[in-house]
Coordinates of C-alpha atoms in Angstrom, one line a residue:
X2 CA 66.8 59.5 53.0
X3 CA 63.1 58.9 52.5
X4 CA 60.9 62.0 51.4
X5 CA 58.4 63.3 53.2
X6 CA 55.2 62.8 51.8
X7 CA 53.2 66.3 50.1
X8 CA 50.3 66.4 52.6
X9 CA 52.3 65.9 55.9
X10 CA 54.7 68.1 54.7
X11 CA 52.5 70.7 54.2
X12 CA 51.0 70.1 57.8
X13 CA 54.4 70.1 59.4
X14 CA 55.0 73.7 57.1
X15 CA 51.7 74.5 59.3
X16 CA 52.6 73.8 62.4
X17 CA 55.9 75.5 62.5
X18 CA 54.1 78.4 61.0
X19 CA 51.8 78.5 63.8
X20 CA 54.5 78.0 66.5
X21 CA 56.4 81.3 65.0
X22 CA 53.5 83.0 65.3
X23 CA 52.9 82.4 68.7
X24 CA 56.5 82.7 69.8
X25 CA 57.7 79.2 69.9
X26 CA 60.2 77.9 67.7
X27 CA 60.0 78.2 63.9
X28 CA 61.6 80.9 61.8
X29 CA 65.3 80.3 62.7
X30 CA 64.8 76.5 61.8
X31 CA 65.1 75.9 65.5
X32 CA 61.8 73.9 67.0
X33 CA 63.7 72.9 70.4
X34 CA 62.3 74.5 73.2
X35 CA 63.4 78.0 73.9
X36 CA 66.0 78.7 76.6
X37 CA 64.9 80.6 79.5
X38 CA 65.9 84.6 80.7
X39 CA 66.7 85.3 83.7
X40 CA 64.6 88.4 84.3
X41 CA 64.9 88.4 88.2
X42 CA 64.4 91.5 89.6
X43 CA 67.1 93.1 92.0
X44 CA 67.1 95.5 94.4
X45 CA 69.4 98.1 96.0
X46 CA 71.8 96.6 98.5
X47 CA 74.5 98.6 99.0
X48 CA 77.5 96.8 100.5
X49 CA 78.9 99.7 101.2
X50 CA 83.0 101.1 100.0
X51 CA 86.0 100.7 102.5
X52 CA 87.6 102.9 99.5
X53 CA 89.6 106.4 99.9
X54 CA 87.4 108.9 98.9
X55 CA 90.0 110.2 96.2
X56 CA 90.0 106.6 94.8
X57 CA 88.3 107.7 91.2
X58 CA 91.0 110.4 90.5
X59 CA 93.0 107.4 89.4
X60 CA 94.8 106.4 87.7
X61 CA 93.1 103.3 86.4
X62 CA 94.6 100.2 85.1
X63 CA 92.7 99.1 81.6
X64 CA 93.0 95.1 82.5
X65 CA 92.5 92.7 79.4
X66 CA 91.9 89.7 81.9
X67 CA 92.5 87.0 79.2
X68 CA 95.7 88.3 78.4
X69 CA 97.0 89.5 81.9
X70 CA 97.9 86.4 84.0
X71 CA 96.9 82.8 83.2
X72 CA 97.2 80.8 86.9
X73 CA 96.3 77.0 85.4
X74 CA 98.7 77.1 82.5
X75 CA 95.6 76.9 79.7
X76 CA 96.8 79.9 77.7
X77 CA 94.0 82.3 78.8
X78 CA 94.6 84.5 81.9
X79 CA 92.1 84.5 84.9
X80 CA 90.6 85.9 87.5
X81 CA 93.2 84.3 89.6
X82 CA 95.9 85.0 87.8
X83 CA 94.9 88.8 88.2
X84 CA 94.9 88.4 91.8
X85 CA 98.5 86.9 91.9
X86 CA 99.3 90.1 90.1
X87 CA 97.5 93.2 92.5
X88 CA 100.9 94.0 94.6
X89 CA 102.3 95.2 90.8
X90 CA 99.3 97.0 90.2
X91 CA 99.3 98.8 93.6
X92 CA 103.1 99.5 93.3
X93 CA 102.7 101.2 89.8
X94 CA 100.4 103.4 92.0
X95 CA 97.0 102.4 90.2
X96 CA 93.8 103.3 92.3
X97 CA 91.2 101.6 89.9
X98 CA 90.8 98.8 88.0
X99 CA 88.8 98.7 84.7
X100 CA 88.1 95.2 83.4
X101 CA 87.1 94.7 80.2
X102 CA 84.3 92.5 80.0
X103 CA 84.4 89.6 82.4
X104 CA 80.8 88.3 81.4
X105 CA 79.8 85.4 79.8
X106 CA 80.1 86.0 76.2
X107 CA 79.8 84.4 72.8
X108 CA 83.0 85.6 70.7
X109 CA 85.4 84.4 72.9
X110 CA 87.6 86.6 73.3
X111 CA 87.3 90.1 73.6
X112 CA 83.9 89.6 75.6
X113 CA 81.6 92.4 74.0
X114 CA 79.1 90.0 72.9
X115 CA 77.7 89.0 75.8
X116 CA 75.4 86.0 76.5
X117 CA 74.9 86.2 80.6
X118 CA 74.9 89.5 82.2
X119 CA 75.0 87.7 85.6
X120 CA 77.5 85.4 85.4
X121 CA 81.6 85.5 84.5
X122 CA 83.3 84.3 81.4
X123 CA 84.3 80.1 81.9
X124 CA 87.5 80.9 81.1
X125 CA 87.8 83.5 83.6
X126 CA 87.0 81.3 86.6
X127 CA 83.9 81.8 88.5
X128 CA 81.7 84.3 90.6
X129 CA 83.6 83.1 93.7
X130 CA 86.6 84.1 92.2
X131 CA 85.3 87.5 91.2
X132 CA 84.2 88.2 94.4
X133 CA 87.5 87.0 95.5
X134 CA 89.2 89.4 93.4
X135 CA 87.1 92.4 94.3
X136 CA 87.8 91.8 98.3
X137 CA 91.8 91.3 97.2
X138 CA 92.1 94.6 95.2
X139 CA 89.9 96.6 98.1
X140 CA 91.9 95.1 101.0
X141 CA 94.9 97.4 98.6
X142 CA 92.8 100.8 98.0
X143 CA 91.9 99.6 94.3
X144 CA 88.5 99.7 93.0
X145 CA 87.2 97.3 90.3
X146 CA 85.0 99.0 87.7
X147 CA 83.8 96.5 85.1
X148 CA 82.4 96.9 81.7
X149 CA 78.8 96.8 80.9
X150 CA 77.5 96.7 77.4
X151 CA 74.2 98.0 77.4
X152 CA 73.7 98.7 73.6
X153 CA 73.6 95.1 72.2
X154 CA 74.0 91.3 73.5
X155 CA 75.3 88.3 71.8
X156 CA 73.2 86.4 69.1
X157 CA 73.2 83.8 71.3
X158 CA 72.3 85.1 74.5
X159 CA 68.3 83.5 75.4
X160 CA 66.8 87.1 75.1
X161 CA 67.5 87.2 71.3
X162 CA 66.9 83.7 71.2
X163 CA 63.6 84.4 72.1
X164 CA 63.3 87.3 69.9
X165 CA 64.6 85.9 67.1
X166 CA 61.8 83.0 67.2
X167 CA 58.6 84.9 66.0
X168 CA 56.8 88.1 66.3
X169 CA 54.9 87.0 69.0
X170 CA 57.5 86.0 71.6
X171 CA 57.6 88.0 74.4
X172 CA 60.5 89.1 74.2
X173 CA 60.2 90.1 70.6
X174 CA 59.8 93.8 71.4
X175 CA 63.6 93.5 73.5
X176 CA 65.5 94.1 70.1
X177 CA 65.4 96.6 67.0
X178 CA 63.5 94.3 64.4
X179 CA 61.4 95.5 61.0
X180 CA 59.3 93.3 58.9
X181 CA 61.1 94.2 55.7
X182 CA 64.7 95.3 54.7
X183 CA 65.0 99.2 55.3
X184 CA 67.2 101.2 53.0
X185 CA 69.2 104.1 53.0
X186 CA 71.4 102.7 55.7
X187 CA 75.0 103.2 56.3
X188 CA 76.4 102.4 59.5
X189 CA 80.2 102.0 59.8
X190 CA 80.5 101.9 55.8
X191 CA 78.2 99.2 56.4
X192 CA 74.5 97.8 56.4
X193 CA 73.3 97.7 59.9
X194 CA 70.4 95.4 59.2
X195 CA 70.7 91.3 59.3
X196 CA 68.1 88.6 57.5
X197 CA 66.7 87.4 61.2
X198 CA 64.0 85.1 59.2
X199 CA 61.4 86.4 60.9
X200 CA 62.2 90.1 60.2
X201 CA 65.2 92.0 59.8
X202 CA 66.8 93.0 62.8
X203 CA 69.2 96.1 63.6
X204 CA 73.1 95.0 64.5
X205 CA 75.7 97.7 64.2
X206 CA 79.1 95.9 64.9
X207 CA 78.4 92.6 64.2
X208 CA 75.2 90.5 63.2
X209 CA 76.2 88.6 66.1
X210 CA 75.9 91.6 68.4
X211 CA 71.8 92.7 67.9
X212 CA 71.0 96.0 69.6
X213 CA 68.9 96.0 72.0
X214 CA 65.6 98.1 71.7
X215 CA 66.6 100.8 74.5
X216 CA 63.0 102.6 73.8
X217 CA 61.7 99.4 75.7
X218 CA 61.1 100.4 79.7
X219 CA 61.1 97.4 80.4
X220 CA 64.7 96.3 78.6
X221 CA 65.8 99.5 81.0
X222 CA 64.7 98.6 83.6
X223 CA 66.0 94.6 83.0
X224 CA 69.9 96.3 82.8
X225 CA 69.3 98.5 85.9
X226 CA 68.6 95.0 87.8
X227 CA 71.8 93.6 85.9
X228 CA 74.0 96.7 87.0
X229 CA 72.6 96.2 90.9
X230 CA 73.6 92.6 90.8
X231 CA 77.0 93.7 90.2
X232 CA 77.3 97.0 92.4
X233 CA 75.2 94.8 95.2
X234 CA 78.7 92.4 95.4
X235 CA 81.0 95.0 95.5
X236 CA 81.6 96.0 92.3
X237 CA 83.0 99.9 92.5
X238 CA 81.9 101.2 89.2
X239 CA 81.5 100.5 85.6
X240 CA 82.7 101.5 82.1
X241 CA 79.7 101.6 79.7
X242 CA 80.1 100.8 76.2
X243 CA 79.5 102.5 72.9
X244 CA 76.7 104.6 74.4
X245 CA 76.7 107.5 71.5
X246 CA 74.6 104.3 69.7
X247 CA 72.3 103.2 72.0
X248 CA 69.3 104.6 70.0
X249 CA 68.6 105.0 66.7
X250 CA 65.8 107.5 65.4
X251 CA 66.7 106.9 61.4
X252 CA 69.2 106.3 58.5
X253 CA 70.8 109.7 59.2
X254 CA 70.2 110.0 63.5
X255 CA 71.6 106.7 64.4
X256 CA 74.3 108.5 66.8
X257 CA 74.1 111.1 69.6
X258 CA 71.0 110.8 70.0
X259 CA 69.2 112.5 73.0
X260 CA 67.6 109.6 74.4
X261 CA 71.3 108.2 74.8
X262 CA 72.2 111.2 77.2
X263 CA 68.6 110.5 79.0
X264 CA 69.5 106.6 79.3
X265 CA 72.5 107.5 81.0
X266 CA 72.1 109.8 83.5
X267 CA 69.2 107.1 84.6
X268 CA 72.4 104.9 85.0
X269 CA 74.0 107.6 86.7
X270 CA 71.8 108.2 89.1
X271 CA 71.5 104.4 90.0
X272 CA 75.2 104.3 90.5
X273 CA 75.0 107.3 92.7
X274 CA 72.6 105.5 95.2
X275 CA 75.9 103.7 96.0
X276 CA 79.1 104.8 98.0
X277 CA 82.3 105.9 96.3
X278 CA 81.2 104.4 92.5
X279 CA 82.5 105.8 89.3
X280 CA 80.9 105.4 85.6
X281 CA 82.9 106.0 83.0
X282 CA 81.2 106.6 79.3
X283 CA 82.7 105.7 75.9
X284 CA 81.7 107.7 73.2
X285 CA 84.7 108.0 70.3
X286 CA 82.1 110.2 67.7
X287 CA 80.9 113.1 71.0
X288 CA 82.3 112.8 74.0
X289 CA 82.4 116.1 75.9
X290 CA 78.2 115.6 76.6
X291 CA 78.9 112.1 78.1
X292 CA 81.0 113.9 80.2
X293 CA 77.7 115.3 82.0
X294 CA 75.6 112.2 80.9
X295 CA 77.5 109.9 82.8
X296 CA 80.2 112.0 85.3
X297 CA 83.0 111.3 82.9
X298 CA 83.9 110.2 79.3
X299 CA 86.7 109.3 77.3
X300 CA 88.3 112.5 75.8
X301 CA 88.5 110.9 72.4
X302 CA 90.6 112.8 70.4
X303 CA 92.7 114.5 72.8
X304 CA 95.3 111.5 73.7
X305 CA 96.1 112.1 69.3
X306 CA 97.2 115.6 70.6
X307 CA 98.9 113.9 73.6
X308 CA 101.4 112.0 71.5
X309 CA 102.1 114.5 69.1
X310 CA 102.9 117.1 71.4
X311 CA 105.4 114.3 72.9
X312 CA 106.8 114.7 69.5
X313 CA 107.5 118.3 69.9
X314 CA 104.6 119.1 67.6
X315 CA 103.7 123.0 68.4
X316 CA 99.7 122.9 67.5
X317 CA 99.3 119.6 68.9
X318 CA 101.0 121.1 72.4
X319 CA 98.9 124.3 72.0
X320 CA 95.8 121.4 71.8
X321 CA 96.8 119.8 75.1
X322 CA 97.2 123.6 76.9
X323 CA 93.8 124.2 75.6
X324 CA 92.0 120.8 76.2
X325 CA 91.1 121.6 80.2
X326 CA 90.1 125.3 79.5
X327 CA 86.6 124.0 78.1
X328 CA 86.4 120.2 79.2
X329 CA 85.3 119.4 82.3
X330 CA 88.0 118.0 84.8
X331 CA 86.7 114.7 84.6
X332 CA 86.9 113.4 81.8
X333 CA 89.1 110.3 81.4
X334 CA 92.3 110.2 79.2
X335 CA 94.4 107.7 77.8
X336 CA 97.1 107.2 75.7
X337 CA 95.8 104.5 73.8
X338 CA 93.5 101.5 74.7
X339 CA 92.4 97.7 73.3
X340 CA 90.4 99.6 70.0
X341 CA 92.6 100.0 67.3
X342 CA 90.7 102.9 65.7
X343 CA 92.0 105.1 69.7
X344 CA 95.5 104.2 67.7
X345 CA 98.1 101.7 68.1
X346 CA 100.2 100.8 71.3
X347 CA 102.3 104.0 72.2
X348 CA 105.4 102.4 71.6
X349 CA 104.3 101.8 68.4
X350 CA 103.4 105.3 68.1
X351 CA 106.7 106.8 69.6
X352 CA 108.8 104.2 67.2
X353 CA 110.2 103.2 70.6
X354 CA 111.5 106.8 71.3
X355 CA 111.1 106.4 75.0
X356 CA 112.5 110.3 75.3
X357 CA 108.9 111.2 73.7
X358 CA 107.4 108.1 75.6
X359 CA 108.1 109.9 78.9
X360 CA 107.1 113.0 77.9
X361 CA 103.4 111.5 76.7
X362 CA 103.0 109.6 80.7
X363 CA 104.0 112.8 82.1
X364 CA 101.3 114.7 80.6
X365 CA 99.1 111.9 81.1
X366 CA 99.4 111.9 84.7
X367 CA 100.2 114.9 85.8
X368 CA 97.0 117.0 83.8
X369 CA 93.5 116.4 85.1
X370 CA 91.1 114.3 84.1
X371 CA 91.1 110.6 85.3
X372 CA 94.2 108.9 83.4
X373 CA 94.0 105.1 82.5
X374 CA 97.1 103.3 81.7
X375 CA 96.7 100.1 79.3
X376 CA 98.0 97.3 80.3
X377 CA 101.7 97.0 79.0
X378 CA 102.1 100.6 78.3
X379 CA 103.9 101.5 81.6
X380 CA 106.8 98.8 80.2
X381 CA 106.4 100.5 76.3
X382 CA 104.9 97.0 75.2
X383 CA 104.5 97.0 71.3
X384 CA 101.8 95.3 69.4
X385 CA 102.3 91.9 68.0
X386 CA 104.6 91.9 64.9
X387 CA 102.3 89.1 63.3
X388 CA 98.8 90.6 63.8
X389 CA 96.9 93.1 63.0
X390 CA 93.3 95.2 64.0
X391 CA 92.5 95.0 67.3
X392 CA 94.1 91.8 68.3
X393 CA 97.3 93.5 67.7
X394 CA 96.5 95.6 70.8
X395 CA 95.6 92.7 72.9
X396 CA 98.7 90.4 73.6
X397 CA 99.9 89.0 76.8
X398 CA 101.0 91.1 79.3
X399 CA 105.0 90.9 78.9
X400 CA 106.1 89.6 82.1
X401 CA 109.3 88.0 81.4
X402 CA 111.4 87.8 78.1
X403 CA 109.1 84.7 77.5
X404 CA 105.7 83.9 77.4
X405 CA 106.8 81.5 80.5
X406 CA 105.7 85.0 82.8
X407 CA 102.1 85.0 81.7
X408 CA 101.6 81.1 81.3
X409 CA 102.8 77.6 81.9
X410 CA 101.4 76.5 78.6
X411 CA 100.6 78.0 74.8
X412 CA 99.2 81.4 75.1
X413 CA 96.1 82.3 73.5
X414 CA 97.9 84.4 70.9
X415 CA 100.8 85.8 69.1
X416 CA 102.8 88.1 72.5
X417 CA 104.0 91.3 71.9
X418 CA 106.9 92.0 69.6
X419 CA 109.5 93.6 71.7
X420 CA 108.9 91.3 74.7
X421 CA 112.7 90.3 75.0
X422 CA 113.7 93.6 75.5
X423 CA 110.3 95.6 77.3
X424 CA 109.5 93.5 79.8
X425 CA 108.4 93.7 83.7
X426 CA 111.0 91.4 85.0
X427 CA 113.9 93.1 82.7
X428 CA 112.5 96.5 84.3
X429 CA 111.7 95.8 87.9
X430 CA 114.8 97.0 89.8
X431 CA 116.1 99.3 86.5
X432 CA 116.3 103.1 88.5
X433 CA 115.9 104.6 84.5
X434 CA 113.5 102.0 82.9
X435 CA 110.1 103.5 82.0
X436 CA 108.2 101.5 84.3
X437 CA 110.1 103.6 87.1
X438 CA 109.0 106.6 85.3
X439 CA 105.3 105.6 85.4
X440 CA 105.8 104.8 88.7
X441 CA 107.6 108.2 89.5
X442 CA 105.0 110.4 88.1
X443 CA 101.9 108.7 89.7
X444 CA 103.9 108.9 93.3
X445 CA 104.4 112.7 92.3
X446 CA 100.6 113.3 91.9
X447 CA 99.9 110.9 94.7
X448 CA 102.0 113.1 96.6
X449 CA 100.8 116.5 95.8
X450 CA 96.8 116.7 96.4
X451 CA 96.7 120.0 93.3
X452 CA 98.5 117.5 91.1
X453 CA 95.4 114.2 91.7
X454 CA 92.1 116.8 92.2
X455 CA 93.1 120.3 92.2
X456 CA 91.9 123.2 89.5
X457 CA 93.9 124.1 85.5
X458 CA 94.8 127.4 85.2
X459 CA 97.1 129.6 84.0
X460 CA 97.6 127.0 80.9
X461 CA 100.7 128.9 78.6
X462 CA 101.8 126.4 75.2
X463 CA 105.1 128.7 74.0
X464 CA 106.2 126.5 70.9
X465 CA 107.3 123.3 72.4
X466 CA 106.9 124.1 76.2
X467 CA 104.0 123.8 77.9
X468 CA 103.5 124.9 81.2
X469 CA 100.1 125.0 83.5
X470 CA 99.2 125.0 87.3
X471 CA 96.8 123.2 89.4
X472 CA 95.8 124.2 92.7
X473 CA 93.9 122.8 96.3
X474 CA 93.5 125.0 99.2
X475 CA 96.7 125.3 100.8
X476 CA 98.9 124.1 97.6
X477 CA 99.7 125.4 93.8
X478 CA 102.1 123.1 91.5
X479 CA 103.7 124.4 88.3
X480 CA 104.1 121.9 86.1
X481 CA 106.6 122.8 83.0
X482 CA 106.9 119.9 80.1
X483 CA 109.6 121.2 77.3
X484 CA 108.9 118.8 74.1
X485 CA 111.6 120.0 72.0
X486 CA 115.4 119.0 71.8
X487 CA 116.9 122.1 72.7
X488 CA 116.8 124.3 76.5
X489 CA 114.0 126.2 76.9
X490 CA 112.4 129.1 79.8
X491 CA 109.6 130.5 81.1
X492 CA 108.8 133.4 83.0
X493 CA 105.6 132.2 85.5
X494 CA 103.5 135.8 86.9
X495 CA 101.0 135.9 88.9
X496 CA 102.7 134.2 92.4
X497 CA 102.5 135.1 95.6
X498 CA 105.5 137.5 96.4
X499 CA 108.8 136.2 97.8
X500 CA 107.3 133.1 97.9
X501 CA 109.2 129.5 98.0
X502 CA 108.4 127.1 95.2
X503 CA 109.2 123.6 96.7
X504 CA 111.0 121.3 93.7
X505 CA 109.3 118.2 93.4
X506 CA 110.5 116.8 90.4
X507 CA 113.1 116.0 89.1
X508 CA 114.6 114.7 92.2
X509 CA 118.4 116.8 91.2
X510 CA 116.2 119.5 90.7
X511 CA 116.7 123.1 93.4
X512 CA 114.2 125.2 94.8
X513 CA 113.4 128.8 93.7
X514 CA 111.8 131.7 95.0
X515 CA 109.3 134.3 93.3
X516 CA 110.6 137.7 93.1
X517 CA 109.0 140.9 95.1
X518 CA 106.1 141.0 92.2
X519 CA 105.8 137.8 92.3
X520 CA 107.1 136.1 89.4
X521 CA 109.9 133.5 88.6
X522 CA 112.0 132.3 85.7
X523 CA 112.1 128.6 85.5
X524 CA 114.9 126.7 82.8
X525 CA 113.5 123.6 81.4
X526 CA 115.5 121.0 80.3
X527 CA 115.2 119.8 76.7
X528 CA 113.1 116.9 76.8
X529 CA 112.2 117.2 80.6
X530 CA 109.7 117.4 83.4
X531 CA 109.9 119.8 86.0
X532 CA 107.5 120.8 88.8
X533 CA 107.3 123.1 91.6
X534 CA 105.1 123.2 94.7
X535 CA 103.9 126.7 96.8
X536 CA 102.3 125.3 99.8
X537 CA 100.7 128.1 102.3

């Protein structure tokens, strides 16, 4: 190759200089033109919800679209193949869907680094066949709640682009950027600060995923018009992403900060200006605040207690009793989800125990707050035997003793490791299979209004029984859970006298009747369910 000669080197050093400066190229090594944002503004127009009204007291479906139901036999599941797959959903008893995200992203996979906030993932299918799904799942009394990551986009996506380019782009200010290194960082066990070239710029999870600079009004208001795009086709809701880091104030207040709860109750109030939504919040670090912030919030931490009390653990079942005395009704619980760091799939958990498995759905679904169900849990699908981190979460759904259920072709990755044995196909028609239980205990809350909205009270945890009631106007169930392997009673005061209590589970169970002071003695089961309904 022929050199470059001194002086025209030092011209062309110059001009790139000079285009960096004004925002054009340079700095990154890329002098191609810049690609362009789409920064159109949108307005409210509110389609509207042909929803019930209860619809957001659940429970929700977690849906990892790539590995749910691949309909063109590519390996990656779709859009479409989620459609084929809505009658399952709505028989499980689901009311809401949460998508992880279906956006265009740059990683490929799990979708968090996001490169178009208007327009769905290629390997998803398209927006006709998100709008196609949305119209499919409300024709069945499911909403669609999607995920929005407001605290960072992809490296790639034309906003950083632009940012990245030079300190005078005009979109320099949309990101976290200082001229030199800072120090005296440590976020995650780790330096949140990349080498951008032309400055240093802030990325928590991944230098691929720069944080956007949420102090900006106008980066605000450009995801307000993002989130209207979305509720303005139908969209029912969203979960928002990682918002205890969506400002940082310093090396030691780079979480939980107050802005964050001020950035999202603007979001809340912009999904309220629409019928029937729901926004859910994840904040793993402080949850509880979220839970006012945005109208609910993952109870991180309590679904720990959840499946140890499964296990018969007496301070982890005294946790659960205790949970809904202080946290507001609704937050959102789980048993586990796609993050690793929630803990692993619960059959993992339970060592395939599904005794203890049971136990944890029951509680799951029949205390308030707005339960989600990952996908694969109601059929105790493990985690891959051959991966690990999060991808071990994140197989294909287990639809048949092969991968044949969820594709034609090679899927994406590794499937889960008990699929011959925990599968839909193998559990479909099965009266004792787990998937009947899941499918028994969210008819049970469907059925009983106090069990899907109604009040907590009267929460007793007596060594490995727990029992609790929840109560509408006209109805009051008793719900008794005995964790441990041996019979166990409780004596419930506080009833109306003489009073019926209705069984409603299990479906051998009798009915019994409050005494003149109103009390009752109700014999649990080791490692049972049982509940009882007063109606007036």
């Amino acid at each position: 190759m022929m050199s470059t000669p001194p002086l025209r080197r030092l011209a062309l050093t110059l001009l790139l200089l000079a285009l960096a400066a004004c925002g054009g190229g340079g700095g990154s090594g890329d002098t191609g033109p810049l690609p362009e944002v789409d920064t159109r503004a949108v307005a409210q127009d509110d389609p509207g919800s042909t929803l019930p009204a209860n619809w957001r007291q659940g429970p929700f479906a977690e849906i990892f679209v790539r590995a749910y139901q691949d309909s063109d036999g590519d390996g990656i599941g779709d859009l479409r193949g989620l459609i084929s797959r809505l009658d399952y959903l709505k028989d499980l008893g689901v009311t809401g869907l949460w998508l992880m995200p279906v956006t265009a992203s740059q990683d490929g996979d799990h979708g968090y680094a996001v490169t178009d906030y208007r327009r769905i993932e290629r390997d998803y299918g398209s927006l006709a066949d998100f709008d196609a799904l949305v119209a499919a799942a409300h024709a069945r009394g499911i909403g669609v709640v999607i995920d929005y990551v407001m605290n960072h986009s992809a490296a790639q996506h034309p906003a950083f682009v632009n940012s990245k380019a030079g300190t005078g782009n005009a979109f320099r200010d949309w990101y976290v950027w200082q001229a030199g290194h800072p120090s005296g960082w440590n976020v995650f066990g780790s330096d949140p600060w990349r080498n951008g070239f032309t400055g240093w710029y802030y990325a928590a999870f991944w230098d691929q995923m720069p944080d956007f600079n949420l102090k900006s009004a106008t980066v605000v208001d450009w995801h307000h018009d993002n989130l209207r795009f979305w509720l303005n086709r139908g969209v029912d809701g969203f979960r928002f992403d990682a918002v205890g880091n969506l400002v940082e104030n310093g090396p030691s207040a780079w979480e939980s900060q107050p802005q964050n709860y001020t950035l999202m109750r603007g979001v809340k109030a912009l999904v309220a200006g629409y019928e029937r939504r729901f926004l859910v919040c994840e904040s793993p670090a402080n949850p509880l605040p979220f839970g006012d912030a945005c109208g609910s919030a993952f109870a991180f931490g309590h679904q720990f207690d959840l499946i140890a009390a499964a296990r018969g653990d007496a301070t982890a079942v005294r946790a659960v009793a205790d949970y809904f005395k202080t946290a507001p009704l609704t937050m959102s619980t789980m048993l586990s989800n796609h993050d690793s760091f929630a803990g692993q799939r619960a059959w993992d958990q339970f060592n395939g125990d599904q005794a203890q498995y049971r136990l944890a759905a029951a509680t799951l679904l029949l205390m308030p707050g707005t339960p989600f169900i990952y996908y694969g849990e109601e059929i105790g699908m493990a985690g891959a035997a051959t991966l690990s981190g999060d991808p071990k979460l994140r197989t294909p759904m287990s639809w048949t003793a092969t991968s044949a259920g969820f594709t034609s072709g090679t899927p994406f990755r590794a499937v889960s490791a008990n699929i011959a044995s925990q599968n839909v196909a193998a559990q479909l028609t099965a009266s004792n299979s787990l998937l009947a239980w899941y499918r028994a205990m969210t008819a049970l809350r469907r059925a009983n209004p106090s069990l899907n909205g109604g009040s907590y009270e009267a929460a007793v945890a007596s060594g490995s029984l727990l029992h609790f009631q929840r109560a509408v106007a006209g109805e009051r169930s008793l719900v008794l859970i005995n964790y441990g392997r041996s019979n166990a009673s409780a004596t419930v005061d506080g009833l109306p006298a003489s009073a019926t209590l209705n069984n409603a589970f299990p479906p051998s169970g009798t009915d019994l009747a409050t005494d003149a002071g109103g009390s009752v003695t109700v014999t649990v089961p080791a490692q049972s369910v049982r509940v009882l309904v007063l109606r007036s």
